[in-house]
PDB file of C-alpha atoms and ligand atoms in Angstrom:
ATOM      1  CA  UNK A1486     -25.647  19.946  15.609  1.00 93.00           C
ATOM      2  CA  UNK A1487     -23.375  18.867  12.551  1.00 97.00           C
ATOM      3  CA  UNK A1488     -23.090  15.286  11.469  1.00 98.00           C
ATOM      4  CA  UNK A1489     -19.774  15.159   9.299  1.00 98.00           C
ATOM      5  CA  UNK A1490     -19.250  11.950   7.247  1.00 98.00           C
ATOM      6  CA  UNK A1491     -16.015  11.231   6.051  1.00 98.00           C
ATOM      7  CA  UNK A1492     -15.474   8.784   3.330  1.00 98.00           C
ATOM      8  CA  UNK A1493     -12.273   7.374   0.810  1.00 97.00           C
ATOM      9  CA  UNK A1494     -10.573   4.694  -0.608  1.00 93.00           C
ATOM     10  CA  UNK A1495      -8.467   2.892   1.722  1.00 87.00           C
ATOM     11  CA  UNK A1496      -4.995   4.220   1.965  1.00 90.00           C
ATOM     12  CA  UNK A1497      -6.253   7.974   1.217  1.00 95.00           C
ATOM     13  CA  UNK A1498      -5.638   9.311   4.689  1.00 94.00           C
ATOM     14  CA  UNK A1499      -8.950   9.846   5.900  1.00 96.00           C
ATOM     15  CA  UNK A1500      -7.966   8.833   9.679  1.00 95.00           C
ATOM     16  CA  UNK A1501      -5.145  12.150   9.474  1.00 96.00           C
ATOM     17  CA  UNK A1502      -7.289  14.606   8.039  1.00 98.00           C
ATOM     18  CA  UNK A1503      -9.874  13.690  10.484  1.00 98.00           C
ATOM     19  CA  UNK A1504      -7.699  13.654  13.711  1.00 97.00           C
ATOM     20  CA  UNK A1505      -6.532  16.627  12.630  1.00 98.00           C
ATOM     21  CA  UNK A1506      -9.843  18.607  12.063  1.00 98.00           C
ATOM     22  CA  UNK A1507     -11.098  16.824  15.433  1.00 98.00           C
ATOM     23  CA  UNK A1508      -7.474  18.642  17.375  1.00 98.00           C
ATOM     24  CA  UNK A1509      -8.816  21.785  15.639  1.00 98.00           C
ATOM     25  CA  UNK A1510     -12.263  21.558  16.993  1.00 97.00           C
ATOM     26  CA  UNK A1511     -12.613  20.157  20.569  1.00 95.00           C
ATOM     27  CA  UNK A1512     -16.231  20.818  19.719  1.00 95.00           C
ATOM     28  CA  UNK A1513     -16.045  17.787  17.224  1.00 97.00           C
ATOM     29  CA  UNK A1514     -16.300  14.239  18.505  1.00 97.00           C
ATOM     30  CA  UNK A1515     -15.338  11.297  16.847  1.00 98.00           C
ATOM     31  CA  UNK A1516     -18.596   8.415  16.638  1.00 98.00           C
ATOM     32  CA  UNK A1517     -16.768   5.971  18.317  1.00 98.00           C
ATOM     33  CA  UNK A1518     -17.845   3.122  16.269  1.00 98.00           C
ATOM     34  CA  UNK A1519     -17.908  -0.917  17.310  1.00 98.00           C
ATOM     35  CA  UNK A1520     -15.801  -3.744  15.912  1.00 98.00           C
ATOM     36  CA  UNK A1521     -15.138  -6.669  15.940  1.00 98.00           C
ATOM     37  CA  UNK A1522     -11.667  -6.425  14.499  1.00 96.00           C
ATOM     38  CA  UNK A1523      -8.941  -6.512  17.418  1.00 96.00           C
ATOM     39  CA  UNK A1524      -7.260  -3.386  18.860  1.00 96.00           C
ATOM     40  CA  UNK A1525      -3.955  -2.630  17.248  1.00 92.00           C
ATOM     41  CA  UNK A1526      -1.360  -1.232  19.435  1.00 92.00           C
ATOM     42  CA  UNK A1527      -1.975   2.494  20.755  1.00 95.00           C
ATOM     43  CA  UNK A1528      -5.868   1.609  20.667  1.00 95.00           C
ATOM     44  CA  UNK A1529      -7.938   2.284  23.600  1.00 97.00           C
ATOM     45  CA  UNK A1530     -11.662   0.467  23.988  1.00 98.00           C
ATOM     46  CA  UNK A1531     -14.462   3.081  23.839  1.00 97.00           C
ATOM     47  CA  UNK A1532     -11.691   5.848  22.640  1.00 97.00           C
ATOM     48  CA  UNK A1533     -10.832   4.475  18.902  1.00 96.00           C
ATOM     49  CA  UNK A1534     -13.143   1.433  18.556  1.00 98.00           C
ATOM     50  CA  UNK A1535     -16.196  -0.126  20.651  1.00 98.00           C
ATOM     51  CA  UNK A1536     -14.200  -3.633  20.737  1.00 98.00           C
ATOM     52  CA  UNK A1537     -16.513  -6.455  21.011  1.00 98.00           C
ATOM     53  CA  UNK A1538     -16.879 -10.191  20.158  1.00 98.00           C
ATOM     54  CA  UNK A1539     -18.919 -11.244  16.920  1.00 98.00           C
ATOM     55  CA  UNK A1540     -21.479 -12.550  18.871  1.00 98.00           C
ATOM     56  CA  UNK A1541     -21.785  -9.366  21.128  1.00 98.00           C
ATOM     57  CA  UNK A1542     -21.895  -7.393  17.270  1.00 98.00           C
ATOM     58  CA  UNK A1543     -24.813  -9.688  15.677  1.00 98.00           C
ATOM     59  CA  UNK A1544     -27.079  -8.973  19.181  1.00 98.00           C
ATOM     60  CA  UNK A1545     -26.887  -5.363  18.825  1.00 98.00           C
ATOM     61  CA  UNK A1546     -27.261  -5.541  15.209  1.00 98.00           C
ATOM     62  CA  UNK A1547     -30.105  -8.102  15.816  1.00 98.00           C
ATOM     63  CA  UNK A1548     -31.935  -5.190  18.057  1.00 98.00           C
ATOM     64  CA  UNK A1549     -31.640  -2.808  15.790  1.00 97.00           C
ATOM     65  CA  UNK A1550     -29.034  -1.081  17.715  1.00 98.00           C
ATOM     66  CA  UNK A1551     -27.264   0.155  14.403  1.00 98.00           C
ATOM     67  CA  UNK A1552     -27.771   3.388  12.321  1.00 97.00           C
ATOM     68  CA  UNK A1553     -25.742   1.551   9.858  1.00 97.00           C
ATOM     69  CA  UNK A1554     -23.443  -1.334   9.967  1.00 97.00           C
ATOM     70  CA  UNK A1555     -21.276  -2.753   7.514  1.00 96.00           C
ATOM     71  CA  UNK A1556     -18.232  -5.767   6.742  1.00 95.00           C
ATOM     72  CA  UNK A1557     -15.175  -4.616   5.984  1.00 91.00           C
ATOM     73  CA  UNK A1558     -11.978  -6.503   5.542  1.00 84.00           C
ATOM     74  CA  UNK A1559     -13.474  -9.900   7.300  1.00 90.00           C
ATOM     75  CA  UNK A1560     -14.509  -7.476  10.368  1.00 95.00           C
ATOM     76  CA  UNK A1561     -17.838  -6.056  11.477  1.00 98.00           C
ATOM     77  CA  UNK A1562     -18.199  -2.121  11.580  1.00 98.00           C
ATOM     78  CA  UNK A1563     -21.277  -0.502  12.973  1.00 98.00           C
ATOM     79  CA  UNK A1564     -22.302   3.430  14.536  1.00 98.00           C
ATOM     80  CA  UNK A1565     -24.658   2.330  17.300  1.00 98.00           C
ATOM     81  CA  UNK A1566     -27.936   4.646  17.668  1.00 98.00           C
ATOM     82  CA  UNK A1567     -27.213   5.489  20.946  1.00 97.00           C
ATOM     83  CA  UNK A1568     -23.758   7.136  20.190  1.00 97.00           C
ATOM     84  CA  UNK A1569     -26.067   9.804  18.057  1.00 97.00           C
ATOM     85  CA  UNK A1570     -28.716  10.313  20.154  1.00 97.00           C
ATOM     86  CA  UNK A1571     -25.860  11.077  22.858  1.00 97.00           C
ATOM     87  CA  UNK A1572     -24.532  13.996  21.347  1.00 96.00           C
ATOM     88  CA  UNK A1573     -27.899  15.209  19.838  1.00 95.00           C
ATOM     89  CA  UNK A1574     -28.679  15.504  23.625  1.00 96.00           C
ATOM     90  CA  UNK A1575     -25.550  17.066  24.985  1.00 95.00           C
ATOM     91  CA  UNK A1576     -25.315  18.982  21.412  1.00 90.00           C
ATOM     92  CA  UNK A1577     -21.983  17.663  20.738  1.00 94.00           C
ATOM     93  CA  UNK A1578     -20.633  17.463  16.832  1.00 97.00           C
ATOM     94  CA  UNK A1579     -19.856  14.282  15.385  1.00 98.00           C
ATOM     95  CA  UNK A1580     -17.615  13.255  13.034  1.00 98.00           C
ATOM     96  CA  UNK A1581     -18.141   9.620  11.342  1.00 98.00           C
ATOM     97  CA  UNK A1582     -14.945   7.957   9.976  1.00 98.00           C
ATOM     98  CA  UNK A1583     -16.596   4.636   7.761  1.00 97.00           C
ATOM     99  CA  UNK A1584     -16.333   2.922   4.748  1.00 95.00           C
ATOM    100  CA  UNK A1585     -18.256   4.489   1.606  1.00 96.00           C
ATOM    101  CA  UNK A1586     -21.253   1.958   1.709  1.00 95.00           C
ATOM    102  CA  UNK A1587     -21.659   2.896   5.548  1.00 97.00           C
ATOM    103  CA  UNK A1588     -21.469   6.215   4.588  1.00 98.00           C
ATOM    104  CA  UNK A1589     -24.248   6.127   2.385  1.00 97.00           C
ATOM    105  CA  UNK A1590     -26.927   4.427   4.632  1.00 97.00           C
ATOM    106  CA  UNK A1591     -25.550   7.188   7.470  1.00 97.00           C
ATOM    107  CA  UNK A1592     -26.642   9.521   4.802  1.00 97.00           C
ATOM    108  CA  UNK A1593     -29.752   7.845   4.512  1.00 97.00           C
ATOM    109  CA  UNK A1594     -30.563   7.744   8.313  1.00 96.00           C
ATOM    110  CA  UNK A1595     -29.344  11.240   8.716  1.00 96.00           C
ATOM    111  CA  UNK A1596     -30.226  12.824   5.399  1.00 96.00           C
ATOM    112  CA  UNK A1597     -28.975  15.978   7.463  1.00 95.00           C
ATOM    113  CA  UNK A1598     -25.886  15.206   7.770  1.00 97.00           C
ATOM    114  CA  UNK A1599     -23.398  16.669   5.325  1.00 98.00           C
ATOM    115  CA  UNK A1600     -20.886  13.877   3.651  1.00 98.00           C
ATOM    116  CA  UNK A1601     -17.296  14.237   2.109  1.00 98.00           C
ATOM    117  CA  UNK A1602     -15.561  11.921  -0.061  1.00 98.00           C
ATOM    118  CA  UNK A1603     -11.771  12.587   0.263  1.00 98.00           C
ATOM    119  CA  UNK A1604      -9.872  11.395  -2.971  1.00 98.00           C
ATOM    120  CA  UNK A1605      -6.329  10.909  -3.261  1.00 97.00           C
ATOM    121  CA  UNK A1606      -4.297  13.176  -5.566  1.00 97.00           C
ATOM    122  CA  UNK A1607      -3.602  10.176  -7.844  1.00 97.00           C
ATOM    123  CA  UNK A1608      -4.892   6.377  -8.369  1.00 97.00           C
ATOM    124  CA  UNK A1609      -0.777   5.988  -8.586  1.00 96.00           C
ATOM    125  CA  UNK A1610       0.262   7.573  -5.398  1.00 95.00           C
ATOM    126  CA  UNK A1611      -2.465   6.003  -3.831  1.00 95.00           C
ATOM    127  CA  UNK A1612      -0.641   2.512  -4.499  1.00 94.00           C
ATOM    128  CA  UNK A1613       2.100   4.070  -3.454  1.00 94.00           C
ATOM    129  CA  UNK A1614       0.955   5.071   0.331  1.00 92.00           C
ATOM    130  CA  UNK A1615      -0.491   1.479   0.426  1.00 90.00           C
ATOM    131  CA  UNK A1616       3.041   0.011  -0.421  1.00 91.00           C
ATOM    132  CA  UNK A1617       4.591   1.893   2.060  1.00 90.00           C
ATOM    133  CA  UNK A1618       2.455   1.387   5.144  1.00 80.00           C
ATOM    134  CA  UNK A1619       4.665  -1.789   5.082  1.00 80.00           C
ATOM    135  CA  UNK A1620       2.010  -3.822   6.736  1.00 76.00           C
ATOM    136  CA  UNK A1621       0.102  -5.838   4.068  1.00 82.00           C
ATOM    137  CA  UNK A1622       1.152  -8.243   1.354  1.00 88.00           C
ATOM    138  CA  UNK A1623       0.526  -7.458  -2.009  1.00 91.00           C
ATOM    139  CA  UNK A1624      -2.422 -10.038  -2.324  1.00 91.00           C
ATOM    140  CA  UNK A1625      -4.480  -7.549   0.093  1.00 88.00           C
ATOM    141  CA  UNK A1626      -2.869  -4.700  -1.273  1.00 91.00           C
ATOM    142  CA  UNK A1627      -4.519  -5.895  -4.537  1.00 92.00           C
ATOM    143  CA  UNK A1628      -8.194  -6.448  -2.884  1.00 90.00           C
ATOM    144  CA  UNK A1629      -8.082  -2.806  -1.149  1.00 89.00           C
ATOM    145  CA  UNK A1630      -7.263  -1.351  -4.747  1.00 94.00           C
ATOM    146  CA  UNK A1631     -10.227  -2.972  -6.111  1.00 94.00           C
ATOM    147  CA  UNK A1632     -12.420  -2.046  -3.243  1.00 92.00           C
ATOM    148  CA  UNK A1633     -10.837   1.538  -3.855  1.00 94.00           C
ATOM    149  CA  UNK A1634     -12.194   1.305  -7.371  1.00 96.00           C
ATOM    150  CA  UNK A1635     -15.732   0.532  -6.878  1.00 95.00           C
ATOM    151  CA  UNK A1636     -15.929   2.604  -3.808  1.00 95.00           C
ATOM    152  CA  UNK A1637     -14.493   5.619  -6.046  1.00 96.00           C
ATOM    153  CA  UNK A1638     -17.804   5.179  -8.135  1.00 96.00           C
ATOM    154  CA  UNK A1639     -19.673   6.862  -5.779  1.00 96.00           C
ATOM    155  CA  UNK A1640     -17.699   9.867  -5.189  1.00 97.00           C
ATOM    156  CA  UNK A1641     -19.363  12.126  -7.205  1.00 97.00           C
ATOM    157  CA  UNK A1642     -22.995  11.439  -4.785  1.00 97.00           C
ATOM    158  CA  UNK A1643     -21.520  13.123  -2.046  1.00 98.00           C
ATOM    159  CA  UNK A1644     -22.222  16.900  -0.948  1.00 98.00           C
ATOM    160  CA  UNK A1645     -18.315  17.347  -0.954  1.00 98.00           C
ATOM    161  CA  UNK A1646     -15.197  15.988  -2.290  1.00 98.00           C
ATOM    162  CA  UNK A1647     -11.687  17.030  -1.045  1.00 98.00           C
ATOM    163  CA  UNK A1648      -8.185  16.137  -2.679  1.00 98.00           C
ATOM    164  CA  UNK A1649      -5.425  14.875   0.320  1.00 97.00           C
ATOM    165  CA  UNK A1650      -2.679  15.936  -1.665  1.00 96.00           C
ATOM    166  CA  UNK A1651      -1.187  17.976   1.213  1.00 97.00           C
ATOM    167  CA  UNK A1652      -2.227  17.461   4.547  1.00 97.00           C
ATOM    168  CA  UNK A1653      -3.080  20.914   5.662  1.00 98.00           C
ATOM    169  CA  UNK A1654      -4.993  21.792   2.728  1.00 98.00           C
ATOM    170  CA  UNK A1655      -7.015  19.004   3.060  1.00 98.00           C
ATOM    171  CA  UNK A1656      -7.581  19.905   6.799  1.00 98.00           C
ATOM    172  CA  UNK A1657      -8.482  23.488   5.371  1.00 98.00           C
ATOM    173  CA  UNK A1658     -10.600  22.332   3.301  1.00 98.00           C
ATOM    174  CA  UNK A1659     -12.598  20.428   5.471  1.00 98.00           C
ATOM    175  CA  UNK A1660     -12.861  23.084   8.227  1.00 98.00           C
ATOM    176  CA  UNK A1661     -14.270  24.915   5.374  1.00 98.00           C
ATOM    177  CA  UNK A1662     -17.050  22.826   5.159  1.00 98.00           C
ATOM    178  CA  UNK A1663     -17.770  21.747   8.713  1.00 98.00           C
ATOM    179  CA  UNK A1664     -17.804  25.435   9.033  1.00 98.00           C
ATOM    180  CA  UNK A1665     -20.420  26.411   6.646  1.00 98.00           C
ATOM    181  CA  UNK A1666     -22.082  22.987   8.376  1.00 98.00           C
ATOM    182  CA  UNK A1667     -22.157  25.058  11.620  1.00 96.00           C
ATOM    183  CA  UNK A1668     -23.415  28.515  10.053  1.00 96.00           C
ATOM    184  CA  UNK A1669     -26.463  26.514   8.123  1.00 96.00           C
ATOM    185  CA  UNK A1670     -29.848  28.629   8.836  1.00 90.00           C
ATOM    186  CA  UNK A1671     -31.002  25.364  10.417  1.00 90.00           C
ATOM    187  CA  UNK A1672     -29.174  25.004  12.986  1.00 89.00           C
ATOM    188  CA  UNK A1673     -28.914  28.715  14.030  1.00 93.00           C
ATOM    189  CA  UNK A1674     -32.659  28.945  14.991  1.00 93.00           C
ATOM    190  CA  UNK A1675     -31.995  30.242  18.325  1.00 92.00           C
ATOM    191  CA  UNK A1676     -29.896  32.907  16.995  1.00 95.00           C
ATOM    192  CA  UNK A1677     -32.127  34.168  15.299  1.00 96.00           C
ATOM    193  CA  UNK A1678     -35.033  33.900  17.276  1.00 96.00           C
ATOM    194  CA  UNK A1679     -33.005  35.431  20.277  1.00 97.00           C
ATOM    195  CA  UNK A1680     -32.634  38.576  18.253  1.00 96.00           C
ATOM    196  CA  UNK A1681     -36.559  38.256  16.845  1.00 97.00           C
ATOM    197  CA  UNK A1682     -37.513  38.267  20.656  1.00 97.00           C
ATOM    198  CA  UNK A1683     -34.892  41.400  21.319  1.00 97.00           C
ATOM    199  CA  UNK A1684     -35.840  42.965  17.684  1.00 97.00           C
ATOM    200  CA  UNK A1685     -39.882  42.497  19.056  1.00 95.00           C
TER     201      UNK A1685
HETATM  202  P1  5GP B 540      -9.868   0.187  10.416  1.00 53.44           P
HETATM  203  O1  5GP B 540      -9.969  -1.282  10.705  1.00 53.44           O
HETATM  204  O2  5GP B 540      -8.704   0.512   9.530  1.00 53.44           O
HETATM  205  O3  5GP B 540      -9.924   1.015  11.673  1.00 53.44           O
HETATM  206  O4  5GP B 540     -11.188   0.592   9.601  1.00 53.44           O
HETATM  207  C1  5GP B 540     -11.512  -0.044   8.412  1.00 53.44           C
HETATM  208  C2  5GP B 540     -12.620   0.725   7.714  1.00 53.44           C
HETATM  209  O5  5GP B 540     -13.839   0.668   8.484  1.00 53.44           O
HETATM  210  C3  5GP B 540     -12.301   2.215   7.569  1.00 53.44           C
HETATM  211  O6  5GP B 540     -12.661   2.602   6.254  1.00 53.44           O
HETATM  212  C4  5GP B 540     -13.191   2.870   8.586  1.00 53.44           C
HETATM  213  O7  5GP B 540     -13.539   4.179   8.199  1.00 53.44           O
HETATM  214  C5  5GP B 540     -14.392   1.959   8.537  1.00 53.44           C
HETATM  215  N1  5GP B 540     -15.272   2.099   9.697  1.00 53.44           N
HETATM  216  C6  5GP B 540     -14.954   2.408  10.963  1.00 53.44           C
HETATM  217  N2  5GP B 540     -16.046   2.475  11.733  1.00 53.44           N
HETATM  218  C7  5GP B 540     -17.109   2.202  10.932  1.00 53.44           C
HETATM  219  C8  5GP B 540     -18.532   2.136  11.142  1.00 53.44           C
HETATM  220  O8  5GP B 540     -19.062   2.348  12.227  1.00 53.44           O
HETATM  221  N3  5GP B 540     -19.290   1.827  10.077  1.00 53.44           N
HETATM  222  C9  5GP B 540     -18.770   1.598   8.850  1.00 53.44           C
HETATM  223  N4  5GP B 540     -19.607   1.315   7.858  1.00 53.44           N
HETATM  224  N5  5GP B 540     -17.435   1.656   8.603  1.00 53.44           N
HETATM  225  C10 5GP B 540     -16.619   1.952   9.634  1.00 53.44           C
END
């Protein structure tokens, strides 16, 4: 089973490349995480988000429900437990869309799984795609960037880091790796002890 993290600055394009990858590999779920941020149009409860009130968040958190949970932008953003021990029972993929420091206590809970930091081609076209989203004022804008910045400091711990300068090479690239994920000796031990039991 491959646990994929996937991890950027804001604005970098991480929710494409990873819908993407995810339409290439039906094999590949998405960790439907919980929020307490609102839906935005288009979003479907249990599909994109687990939506739930603060309160609701804090119990679950409170329980130790969380793998890891983290603020983000005023909202709550946790991967409950049970959505990994889920598809480590049905042997399901998963790939986990969060925010770098989420992405590093994943890494810590799951020291298996294999991370990616996705840059952007350029700190200036970066501003750029955050400008023309067309849906924040420049005040937030501002904050994201310097989020971006210290979140950009930890690039260089992850196993992998991919450039979304075109779309489909990023999505190459990725495959790539969730590919050599999926072909790791550790996870093929039934292959090979299928063949040990033919072999004799
Ligand atoms: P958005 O509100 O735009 O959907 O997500 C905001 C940020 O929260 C994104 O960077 C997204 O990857 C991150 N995020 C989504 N789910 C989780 C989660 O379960 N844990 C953490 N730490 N971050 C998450």
């Amino acid at each position: 089973m491959v646990l994929l993290i996937l991890a950027a600055c804001s604005g970098t394009g991480k929710g494409a490349v990873g819908a993407r990858l995810r339409a290439r590999y039906p094999a590949l779920k998405l960790s439907v995480s919980h929020t307490t941020r609102s839906p935005r149009p288009g979003e479907v409860d249990g599909v994109h988000y687990h939506f739930v009130d603060r309160a609701t968040f804090e119990a679950v958190a409170r329980d130790g429900g969380f793998l890891e949970w983290a603020e983000y932008a005023g909202n709550l953003y946790g991967t409950a437990r049970s959505t990994v021990e889920a598809a480590r029972s049905v042997g399901h993929d998963l790939l986990f869309d969060v925010e770098v420091v989420g992405a590093g206590n994943l890494r810590k809970a799951e020291p298996a799984a294999v991370s990616v930091f996705l840059l952007p081609p350029s700190w200036a076209e970066l501003e750029r795609r955050l400008r023309a989203r067309g849906t924040e004022d420049e005040g937030r804008i501002q904050r994201r960037l310097a989020t971006g910045r210290r979140e950009l400091a930890q690039a260089a711990s992850f196993d992998y880091v991919v450039v979304n300068d075109a779309l489909d090479a990023a999505v190459d690239d990725l495959a790539a790796i969730y590919r050599a994920a999926k072909l790791r000796a550790a996870g093929r031990r039934r292959t090979i002890e299928a063949l040990r039991a033919e072999a004799g």
